[in-house]
Amino acid sequence: MLSEEIRQRKGSSVEGKSGAALRFAFSVALICALTATCCAQAPAGSAGDPDARARQTLQQMTLDEKIGLIAGVGIGMPLGSAKQISYVGRGVGFAVGAPRLGIPTLAENDAGLGVANQGGVIRPNDFGTALPSGPNMASTWDPELIEQAGAMMGSEQRAKGMNVQLAGADNLIREPRGGRTFEYMSEDPLLGGTLTGHIIRGVQSNYIVSTLKHYALNDQETDRGGLSVNMDEEAMRESDLLSFEIALEIGNPGSVMCAYNRINGVYACENSFLLNDVLRRDWHYKGWVMSDWGAVHSVSIRAGLDQESGQRSPANAYFGPKLRDALKAGTVTVDDINGSVLRILRTMYSLGLVDHLITAPQKIDFDADGKVAQDIAERGIVLLKNDKNMLPIAKSTRRILLIGGHSDVGVLAGAGSSQVNPAGGPALSLPIPGQPIYHKRMYMPSSPLKSLRELLPDATISYDDGTDPARAAAAAGNADIVLVFVEQFSQEGRDVTLTLPDDQDKLVSAVATANPYTAVILETSGPVMMPWLDNVSAVLTSWYPGQRGGLAIARILTGAVNPSGRLPITFPRDINQLPNPVLPGSAQGANASGNTPAAAVFDLKFDVTYPEGADAGYRWYDRKKITPLFAFGYGLSYTQFAYSGLAIKGGSDLTVSFQIKNVGAIAGAEVAQVYVPVNGVRHLVGWSRVNLNPGETKAVTVVADPRLLAKFDVKRDCWQIAGGGYSVEVSAAVNEPRLTGKTHLKARILEP
Ligand code: BGC
């Protein structure tokens, strides 16, 4: 898959997917590839050239119109003149277009797990297809499928009248307790960046804009509005920034959203290094930068911010009255404003927002869209343990007991700005004490119990809600097998612990003591600790499995689907294995215990260092020689695979070829991962997901992304591969090499 990936990245920017656009982009890509230069989308000055069209429109705009376009208004504000052109659905914000010039209003709505409708209150009785969470999507290691997810949710966003989707959440999961782990993809920059890029590309195939967010290093919620992540440039470039760089190349997002936090003391939305130097100069980014909601602290247009988002008080906003004051004072010029407006306009032209106006709400095919959510869940659920071949459930099993997690009615989802009000309505929507009405704990309407009863009609399947461990254990003793559903709710704005809440560990232990044939099904934002692991027979993590998650879980438990998910995040054995055993910022005041959730305060100015630096996630475990509970890349199947025939081509590029055979009795998919130690720490450099029938063998070729073989040279502002010998591992998980070899790479500088 990666050779195709690299071809697409070099050709870059397929903007929209109409036949003509695709043919044009393809010929541009071909010319780019042949001449090895960076190409514009069309010859400058031609009728289709977005830059020329943007310049022409800009000339006709008044200052008020320009400021309207860069002053994004927040939820709750009247749409007012936003309604003047085309149909504008109600989302979480908007920036008024220029109707007399054919420029539509930018109608913005979250997010990356489907069309959000927080708590179901923004648009009452309006529903979207709820995708599985980010880690579930990432566990598929399947860029094409993830692009379908983006295309699906982008089409729903468009159908609801909104042309900016605040998707593309690409923060690295370097802090597994991060409250938004369920929105993000991975701890690895190649996996996370690649999949996020495909989400974005899918969204934008609907002639709407996707963001890429939250730029950058917004890797935890505790004190997200105040903390400063202090990290040297080399470490950032090789971790978080690399993930953004890859996502940007693949997805070509119309907008990049700068984050709440500070980086080396400077707020992300006024961080000229990140916005002007890295994003625009080094990555040649042509879209616009919008702020996160409430993340602006000055009229930072010269530092690289183009648009303030989510203004609550337009009369007192930065990009509003304060910008006009700055114009008068001469600290900002009309040329500065023109630059920002041009970037927005050229993006609207290039992505098709102007030529494909949204004029009316459209009908949504929820059945077809639900199928996408189901496909992802089925490929993204990870089987972590399966002793005694407990799974798949034998057809002869007669008495099955389900316990806990509201598994009689649905599956859990995360909350916050990304929350989708699922098609068909939530199975349960519980208020969260002390929080506003748009914060709800929602369960998606897909009942594991119901699906299991349908799939196993000869079994007697009962349910216990798990609130009384003694009662549940007594019932477990009378069952042939027990399926315990455990859950960890997570929401934007608060970090979590790695301990399952509400004494669920005790529940599992009690049940497992009563019945050794106990399987645990996790519904969590990310990793959790499992003190009972040795006492249960099977474990699978469904993450938050989305709209059809209950069905997907049941199909995996019964063997209708062979599990093929692989972990995109390391599961630590305990918090002492983490680089920061005490959650950064929590001990200083937000929360004294250091391991309990703390709100995303905005007024505490903490400095945070991540000791792992560039070695986030599994790289840290590799560097420190720590064995985690479950390693990055790990996951079981109901079949087995054999690897053979390793051939490595070094020199300027690294190409790794090998064969995989399904040596078991049923069809399945393997995710073959290629790792190369760089300065003694393994880096994922590529992978291939391969479907295999029983007995089938396939040849696989993986081309390494050269940046994962390189170090970033800050002085020369480029990537450098050190010439010399390298080990290459083809692995089933980062700590499970199946084939190993050596090669030689030439010293090489990679031009930015
Ligand atoms: C979140 C963003 C989101 C925005 C608008 C912020 O709180 O950080 O991810 O897009 O709200 O809802």
PDB file of N, CA, C and O in Angstrom, residues 445-501:
ATOM      1  N   PRO A 445     -27.189   2.811  19.458  1.00  0.00           N
ATOM      2  CA  PRO A 445     -28.320   1.871  19.458  1.00  0.00           C
ATOM      3  C   PRO A 445     -27.990   0.537  18.787  1.00  0.00           C
ATOM      4  O   PRO A 445     -28.569   0.181  17.759  1.00  0.00           O
ATOM      5  N   SER A 446     -27.040  -0.183  19.326  1.00  0.00           N
ATOM      6  CA  SER A 446     -26.677  -1.472  18.733  1.00  0.00           C
ATOM      7  C   SER A 446     -26.384  -2.407  19.899  1.00  0.00           C
ATOM      8  O   SER A 446     -25.330  -2.320  20.529  1.00  0.00           O
ATOM      9  N   SER A 447     -27.362  -3.260  20.186  1.00  0.00           N
ATOM     10  CA  SER A 447     -27.293  -4.060  21.410  1.00  0.00           C
ATOM     11  C   SER A 447     -26.526  -5.365  21.186  1.00  0.00           C
ATOM     12  O   SER A 447     -26.944  -6.211  20.381  1.00  0.00           O
ATOM     13  N   PRO A 448     -25.429  -5.579  21.912  1.00  0.00           N
ATOM     14  CA  PRO A 448     -24.733  -6.865  21.800  1.00  0.00           C
ATOM     15  C   PRO A 448     -25.648  -8.035  22.147  1.00  0.00           C
ATOM     16  O   PRO A 448     -25.612  -9.080  21.497  1.00  0.00           O
ATOM     17  N   LEU A 449     -26.482  -7.836  23.170  1.00  0.00           N
ATOM     18  CA  LEU A 449     -27.380  -8.925  23.593  1.00  0.00           C
ATOM     19  C   LEU A 449     -28.309  -9.329  22.454  1.00  0.00           C
ATOM     20  O   LEU A 449     -28.454 -10.505  22.120  1.00  0.00           O
ATOM     21  N   LYS A 450     -28.924  -8.335  21.837  1.00  0.00           N
ATOM     22  CA  LYS A 450     -29.887  -8.618  20.763  1.00  0.00           C
ATOM     23  C   LYS A 450     -29.176  -9.324  19.596  1.00  0.00           C
ATOM     24  O   LYS A 450     -29.661 -10.326  19.066  1.00  0.00           O
ATOM     25  N   SER A 451     -28.008  -8.808  19.219  1.00  0.00           N
ATOM     26  CA  SER A 451     -27.300  -9.403  18.080  1.00  0.00           C
ATOM     27  C   SER A 451     -26.859 -10.822  18.392  1.00  0.00           C
ATOM     28  O   SER A 451     -26.933 -11.712  17.540  1.00  0.00           O
ATOM     29  N   LEU A 452     -26.403 -11.052  19.625  1.00  0.00           N
ATOM     30  CA  LEU A 452     -25.979 -12.417  19.972  1.00  0.00           C
ATOM     31  C   LEU A 452     -27.168 -13.372  19.936  1.00  0.00           C
ATOM     32  O   LEU A 452     -27.047 -14.516  19.491  1.00  0.00           O
ATOM     33  N   ARG A 453     -28.305 -12.900  20.410  1.00  0.00           N
ATOM     34  CA  ARG A 453     -29.496 -13.771  20.376  1.00  0.00           C
ATOM     35  C   ARG A 453     -29.862 -14.115  18.935  1.00  0.00           C
ATOM     36  O   ARG A 453     -30.266 -15.238  18.635  1.00  0.00           O
ATOM     37  N   GLU A 454     -29.689 -13.152  18.036  1.00  0.00           N
ATOM     38  CA  GLU A 454     -30.000 -13.436  16.627  1.00  0.00           C
ATOM     39  C   GLU A 454     -28.997 -14.416  16.022  1.00  0.00           C
ATOM     40  O   GLU A 454     -29.349 -15.293  15.239  1.00  0.00           O
ATOM     41  N   LEU A 455     -27.723 -14.242  16.398  1.00  0.00           N
ATOM     42  CA  LEU A 455     -26.682 -15.075  15.789  1.00  0.00           C
ATOM     43  C   LEU A 455     -26.598 -16.466  16.415  1.00  0.00           C
ATOM     44  O   LEU A 455     -26.070 -17.394  15.812  1.00  0.00           O
ATOM     45  N   LEU A 456     -27.060 -16.590  17.651  1.00  0.00           N
ATOM     46  CA  LEU A 456     -26.998 -17.893  18.338  1.00  0.00           C
ATOM     47  C   LEU A 456     -28.410 -18.271  18.805  1.00  0.00           C
ATOM     48  O   LEU A 456     -28.704 -18.278  20.016  1.00  0.00           O
ATOM     49  N   PRO A 457     -29.286 -18.605  17.867  1.00  0.00           N
ATOM     50  CA  PRO A 457     -30.695 -18.816  18.246  1.00  0.00           C
ATOM     51  C   PRO A 457     -30.916 -20.013  19.162  1.00  0.00           C
ATOM     52  O   PRO A 457     -31.924 -20.078  19.855  1.00  0.00           O
ATOM     53  N   ASP A 458     -29.956 -20.968  19.197  1.00  0.00           N
ATOM     54  CA  ASP A 458     -30.190 -22.150  20.030  1.00  0.00           C
ATOM     55  C   ASP A 458     -29.717 -21.970  21.469  1.00  0.00           C
ATOM     56  O   ASP A 458     -29.927 -22.834  22.317  1.00  0.00           O
ATOM     57  N   ALA A 459     -29.047 -20.871  21.744  1.00  0.00           N
ATOM     58  CA  ALA A 459     -28.524 -20.659  23.096  1.00  0.00           C
ATOM     59  C   ALA A 459     -29.517 -19.852  23.937  1.00  0.00           C
ATOM     60  O   ALA A 459     -30.322 -19.090  23.398  1.00  0.00           O
ATOM     61  N   THR A 460     -29.435 -20.035  25.240  1.00  0.00           N
ATOM     62  CA  THR A 460     -30.201 -19.186  26.153  1.00  0.00           C
ATOM     63  C   THR A 460     -29.242 -18.096  26.622  1.00  0.00           C
ATOM     64  O   THR A 460     -28.221 -18.388  27.255  1.00  0.00           O
ATOM     65  N   ILE A 461     -29.565 -16.877  26.291  1.00  0.00           N
ATOM     66  CA  ILE A 461     -28.623 -15.791  26.612  1.00  0.00           C
ATOM     67  C   ILE A 461     -29.305 -14.836  27.585  1.00  0.00           C
ATOM     68  O   ILE A 461     -30.350 -14.261  27.275  1.00  0.00           O
ATOM     69  N   SER A 462     -28.704 -14.689  28.749  1.00  0.00           N
ATOM     70  CA  SER A 462     -29.318 -13.813  29.749  1.00  0.00           C
ATOM     71  C   SER A 462     -28.392 -12.638  30.058  1.00  0.00           C
ATOM     72  O   SER A 462     -27.231 -12.613  29.642  1.00  0.00           O
ATOM     73  N   TYR A 463     -28.924 -11.690  30.817  1.00  0.00           N
ATOM     74  CA  TYR A 463     -28.197 -10.441  31.068  1.00  0.00           C
ATOM     75  C   TYR A 463     -28.273 -10.073  32.542  1.00  0.00           C
ATOM     76  O   TYR A 463     -29.342 -10.172  33.161  1.00  0.00           O
ATOM     77  N   ASP A 464     -27.136  -9.640  33.065  1.00  0.00           N
ATOM     78  CA  ASP A 464     -27.077  -9.095  34.433  1.00  0.00           C
ATOM     79  C   ASP A 464     -26.391  -7.734  34.319  1.00  0.00           C
ATOM     80  O   ASP A 464     -25.368  -7.626  33.643  1.00  0.00           O
ATOM     81  N   ASP A 465     -26.924  -6.734  34.979  1.00  0.00           N
ATOM     82  CA  ASP A 465     -26.362  -5.390  34.745  1.00  0.00           C
ATOM     83  C   ASP A 465     -25.016  -5.153  35.437  1.00  0.00           C
ATOM     84  O   ASP A 465     -24.386  -4.109  35.246  1.00  0.00           O
ATOM     85  N   GLY A 466     -24.567  -6.065  36.252  1.00  0.00           N
ATOM     86  CA  GLY A 466     -23.221  -5.983  36.814  1.00  0.00           C
ATOM     87  C   GLY A 466     -23.086  -5.055  38.007  1.00  0.00           C
ATOM     88  O   GLY A 466     -21.978  -4.848  38.505  1.00  0.00           O
ATOM     89  N   THR A 467     -24.183  -4.517  38.476  1.00  0.00           N
ATOM     90  CA  THR A 467     -24.073  -3.564  39.584  1.00  0.00           C
ATOM     91  C   THR A 467     -23.800  -4.268  40.916  1.00  0.00           C
ATOM     92  O   THR A 467     -23.354  -3.649  41.870  1.00  0.00           O
ATOM     93  N   ASP A 468     -24.087  -5.569  40.977  1.00  0.00           N
ATOM     94  CA  ASP A 468     -23.838  -6.323  42.212  1.00  0.00           C
ATOM     95  C   ASP A 468     -22.903  -7.490  41.877  1.00  0.00           C
ATOM     96  O   ASP A 468     -23.341  -8.530  41.368  1.00  0.00           O
ATOM     97  N   PRO A 469     -21.589  -7.340  42.165  1.00  0.00           N
ATOM     98  CA  PRO A 469     -20.631  -8.381  41.774  1.00  0.00           C
ATOM     99  C   PRO A 469     -20.989  -9.767  42.320  1.00  0.00           C
ATOM    100  O   PRO A 469     -20.817 -10.768  41.621  1.00  0.00           O
ATOM    101  N   ALA A 470     -21.516  -9.833  43.544  1.00  0.00           N
ATOM    102  CA  ALA A 470     -21.837 -11.150  44.120  1.00  0.00           C
ATOM    103  C   ALA A 470     -22.963 -11.808  43.324  1.00  0.00           C
ATOM    104  O   ALA A 470     -22.896 -12.999  42.989  1.00  0.00           O
ATOM    105  N   ARG A 471     -23.960 -11.021  42.987  1.00  0.00           N
ATOM    106  CA  ARG A 471     -25.083 -11.568  42.212  1.00  0.00           C
ATOM    107  C   ARG A 471     -24.596 -12.019  40.823  1.00  0.00           C
ATOM    108  O   ARG A 471     -24.926 -13.091  40.334  1.00  0.00           O
ATOM    109  N   ALA A 472     -23.760 -11.162  40.205  1.00  0.00           N
ATOM    110  CA  ALA A 472     -23.250 -11.491  38.870  1.00  0.00           C
ATOM    111  C   ALA A 472     -22.408 -12.767  38.924  1.00  0.00           C
ATOM    112  O   ALA A 472     -22.512 -13.635  38.044  1.00  0.00           O
ATOM    113  N   ALA A 473     -21.586 -12.907  39.977  1.00  0.00           N
ATOM    114  CA  ALA A 473     -20.735 -14.096  40.083  1.00  0.00           C
ATOM    115  C   ALA A 473     -21.593 -15.350  40.267  1.00  0.00           C
ATOM    116  O   ALA A 473     -21.294 -16.401  39.683  1.00  0.00           O
ATOM    117  N   ALA A 474     -22.652 -15.224  41.065  1.00  0.00           N
ATOM    118  CA  ALA A 474     -23.531 -16.392  41.268  1.00  0.00           C
ATOM    119  C   ALA A 474     -24.161 -16.809  39.944  1.00  0.00           C
ATOM    120  O   ALA A 474     -24.202 -17.998  39.596  1.00  0.00           O
ATOM    121  N   ALA A 475     -24.601 -15.840  39.160  1.00  0.00           N
ATOM    122  CA  ALA A 475     -25.192 -16.156  37.850  1.00  0.00           C
ATOM    123  C   ALA A 475     -24.134 -16.744  36.923  1.00  0.00           C
ATOM    124  O   ALA A 475     -24.407 -17.669  36.141  1.00  0.00           O
ATOM    125  N   ALA A 476     -22.904 -16.242  37.041  1.00  0.00           N
ATOM    126  CA  ALA A 476     -21.813 -16.722  36.174  1.00  0.00           C
ATOM    127  C   ALA A 476     -21.547 -18.200  36.417  1.00  0.00           C
ATOM    128  O   ALA A 476     -21.256 -18.957  35.479  1.00  0.00           O
ATOM    129  N   GLY A 477     -21.673 -18.613  37.685  1.00  0.00           N
ATOM    130  CA  GLY A 477     -21.432 -20.012  38.025  1.00  0.00           C
ATOM    131  C   GLY A 477     -22.397 -20.957  37.325  1.00  0.00           C
ATOM    132  O   GLY A 477     -22.102 -22.138  37.141  1.00  0.00           O
ATOM    133  N   ASN A 478     -23.550 -20.448  36.931  1.00  0.00           N
ATOM    134  CA  ASN A 478     -24.547 -21.303  36.274  1.00  0.00           C
ATOM    135  C   ASN A 478     -24.503 -21.222  34.757  1.00  0.00           C
ATOM    136  O   ASN A 478     -25.368 -21.780  34.083  1.00  0.00           O
ATOM    137  N   ALA A 479     -23.548 -20.492  34.216  1.00  0.00           N
ATOM    138  CA  ALA A 479     -23.503 -20.326  32.753  1.00  0.00           C
ATOM    139  C   ALA A 479     -22.384 -21.180  32.159  1.00  0.00           C
ATOM    140  O   ALA A 479     -21.421 -21.539  32.845  1.00  0.00           O
ATOM    141  N   ASP A 480     -22.510 -21.507  30.867  1.00  0.00           N
ATOM    142  CA  ASP A 480     -21.401 -22.196  30.176  1.00  0.00           C
ATOM    143  C   ASP A 480     -20.262 -21.210  29.939  1.00  0.00           C
ATOM    144  O   ASP A 480     -19.105 -21.529  30.164  1.00  0.00           O
ATOM    145  N   ILE A 481     -20.608 -20.039  29.452  1.00  0.00           N
ATOM    146  CA  ILE A 481     -19.591 -18.997  29.264  1.00  0.00           C
ATOM    147  C   ILE A 481     -20.163 -17.640  29.707  1.00  0.00           C
ATOM    148  O   ILE A 481     -21.378 -17.435  29.721  1.00  0.00           O
ATOM    149  N   VAL A 482     -19.247 -16.731  30.021  1.00  0.00           N
ATOM    150  CA  VAL A 482     -19.661 -15.405  30.489  1.00  0.00           C
ATOM    151  C   VAL A 482     -18.958 -14.341  29.653  1.00  0.00           C
ATOM    152  O   VAL A 482     -17.765 -14.455  29.353  1.00  0.00           O
ATOM    153  N   LEU A 483     -19.710 -13.342  29.273  1.00  0.00           N
ATOM    154  CA  LEU A 483     -19.153 -12.213  28.516  1.00  0.00           C
ATOM    155  C   LEU A 483     -19.354 -10.965  29.370  1.00  0.00           C
ATOM    156  O   LEU A 483     -20.495 -10.538  29.575  1.00  0.00           O
ATOM    157  N   VAL A 484     -18.255 -10.403  29.880  1.00  0.00           N
ATOM    158  CA  VAL A 484     -18.378  -9.221  30.737  1.00  0.00           C
ATOM    159  C   VAL A 484     -18.021  -7.990  29.919  1.00  0.00           C
ATOM    160  O   VAL A 484     -16.919  -7.897  29.361  1.00  0.00           O
ATOM    161  N   PHE A 485     -18.916  -7.041  29.861  1.00  0.00           N
ATOM    162  CA  PHE A 485     -18.677  -5.783  29.143  1.00  0.00           C
ATOM    163  C   PHE A 485     -18.253  -4.729  30.160  1.00  0.00           C
ATOM    164  O   PHE A 485     -19.019  -4.420  31.075  1.00  0.00           O
ATOM    165  N   VAL A 486     -17.034  -4.218  30.005  1.00  0.00           N
ATOM    166  CA  VAL A 486     -16.572  -3.178  30.933  1.00  0.00           C
ATOM    167  C   VAL A 486     -16.382  -1.879  30.158  1.00  0.00           C
ATOM    168  O   VAL A 486     -16.098  -1.894  28.951  1.00  0.00           O
ATOM    169  N   GLU A 487     -16.542  -0.760  30.850  1.00  0.00           N
ATOM    170  CA  GLU A 487     -16.544   0.507  30.117  1.00  0.00           C
ATOM    171  C   GLU A 487     -15.794   1.601  30.854  1.00  0.00           C
ATOM    172  O   GLU A 487     -15.730   1.625  32.079  1.00  0.00           O
ATOM    173  N   GLN A 488     -15.258   2.498  30.044  1.00  0.00           N
ATOM    174  CA  GLN A 488     -14.575   3.686  30.568  1.00  0.00           C
ATOM    175  C   GLN A 488     -15.100   4.856  29.740  1.00  0.00           C
ATOM    176  O   GLN A 488     -14.810   4.946  28.549  1.00  0.00           O
ATOM    177  N   PHE A 489     -15.891   5.703  30.373  1.00  0.00           N
ATOM    178  CA  PHE A 489     -16.424   6.860  29.653  1.00  0.00           C
ATOM    179  C   PHE A 489     -15.344   7.934  29.573  1.00  0.00           C
ATOM    180  O   PHE A 489     -14.581   8.145  30.516  1.00  0.00           O
ATOM    181  N   SER A 490     -15.281   8.617  28.437  1.00  0.00           N
ATOM    182  CA  SER A 490     -14.313   9.705  28.308  1.00  0.00           C
ATOM    183  C   SER A 490     -14.949  10.845  27.530  1.00  0.00           C
ATOM    184  O   SER A 490     -15.798  10.621  26.663  1.00  0.00           O
ATOM    185  N   GLN A 491     -14.523  12.049  27.839  1.00  0.00           N
ATOM    186  CA  GLN A 491     -15.082  13.188  27.142  1.00  0.00           C
ATOM    187  C   GLN A 491     -14.006  14.252  26.955  1.00  0.00           C
ATOM    188  O   GLN A 491     -13.052  14.339  27.744  1.00  0.00           O
ATOM    189  N   GLU A 492     -14.179  15.038  25.913  1.00  0.00           N
ATOM    190  CA  GLU A 492     -13.291  16.174  25.692  1.00  0.00           C
ATOM    191  C   GLU A 492     -13.265  17.027  26.955  1.00  0.00           C
ATOM    192  O   GLU A 492     -14.287  17.228  27.601  1.00  0.00           O
ATOM    193  N   GLY A 493     -12.081  17.550  27.267  1.00  0.00           N
ATOM    194  CA  GLY A 493     -11.994  18.481  28.384  1.00  0.00           C
ATOM    195  C   GLY A 493     -11.543  17.842  29.677  1.00  0.00           C
ATOM    196  O   GLY A 493     -11.248  18.546  30.639  1.00  0.00           O
ATOM    197  N   ARG A 494     -11.484  16.505  29.729  1.00  0.00           N
ATOM    198  CA  ARG A 494     -11.069  15.825  30.959  1.00  0.00           C
ATOM    199  C   ARG A 494     -10.225  14.626  30.598  1.00  0.00           C
ATOM    200  O   ARG A 494     -10.614  13.853  29.719  1.00  0.00           O
ATOM    201  N   ASP A 495      -9.141  14.454  31.292  1.00  0.00           N
ATOM    202  CA  ASP A 495      -8.373  13.241  31.095  1.00  0.00           C
ATOM    203  C   ASP A 495      -8.957  12.125  31.960  1.00  0.00           C
ATOM    204  O   ASP A 495      -9.809  12.382  32.806  1.00  0.00           O
ATOM    205  N   VAL A 496      -8.500  10.921  31.702  1.00  0.00           N
ATOM    206  CA  VAL A 496      -9.045   9.772  32.427  1.00  0.00           C
ATOM    207  C   VAL A 496      -7.908   9.055  33.159  1.00  0.00           C
ATOM    208  O   VAL A 496      -6.741   9.393  32.985  1.00  0.00           O
ATOM    209  N   THR A 497      -8.272   8.053  33.923  1.00  0.00           N
ATOM    210  CA  THR A 497      -7.247   7.208  34.539  1.00  0.00           C
ATOM    211  C   THR A 497      -7.151   5.925  33.717  1.00  0.00           C
ATOM    212  O   THR A 497      -7.990   5.663  32.863  1.00  0.00           O
ATOM    213  N   LEU A 498      -6.145   5.135  34.007  1.00  0.00           N
ATOM    214  CA  LEU A 498      -6.037   3.848  33.314  1.00  0.00           C
ATOM    215  C   LEU A 498      -6.690   2.727  34.120  1.00  0.00           C
ATOM    216  O   LEU A 498      -6.602   1.560  33.766  1.00  0.00           O
ATOM    217  N   THR A 499      -7.348   3.120  35.209  1.00  0.00           N
ATOM    218  CA  THR A 499      -8.071   2.134  36.021  1.00  0.00           C
ATOM    219  C   THR A 499      -9.538   2.178  35.632  1.00  0.00           C
ATOM    220  O   THR A 499     -10.131   3.260  35.575  1.00  0.00           O
ATOM    221  N   LEU A 500     -10.121   1.037  35.371  1.00  0.00           N
ATOM    222  CA  LEU A 500     -11.553   1.016  35.039  1.00  0.00           C
ATOM    223  C   LEU A 500     -12.349   1.604  36.205  1.00  0.00           C
ATOM    224  O   LEU A 500     -12.106   1.238  37.363  1.00  0.00           O
ATOM    225  N   PRO A 501     -13.274   2.503  35.918  1.00  0.00           N
ATOM    226  CA  PRO A 501     -14.032   3.135  37.010  1.00  0.00           C
ATOM    227  C   PRO A 501     -15.065   2.182  37.627  1.00  0.00           C
ATOM    228  O   PRO A 501     -15.316   1.106  37.099  1.00  0.00           O
TER     229      PRO A 501
END
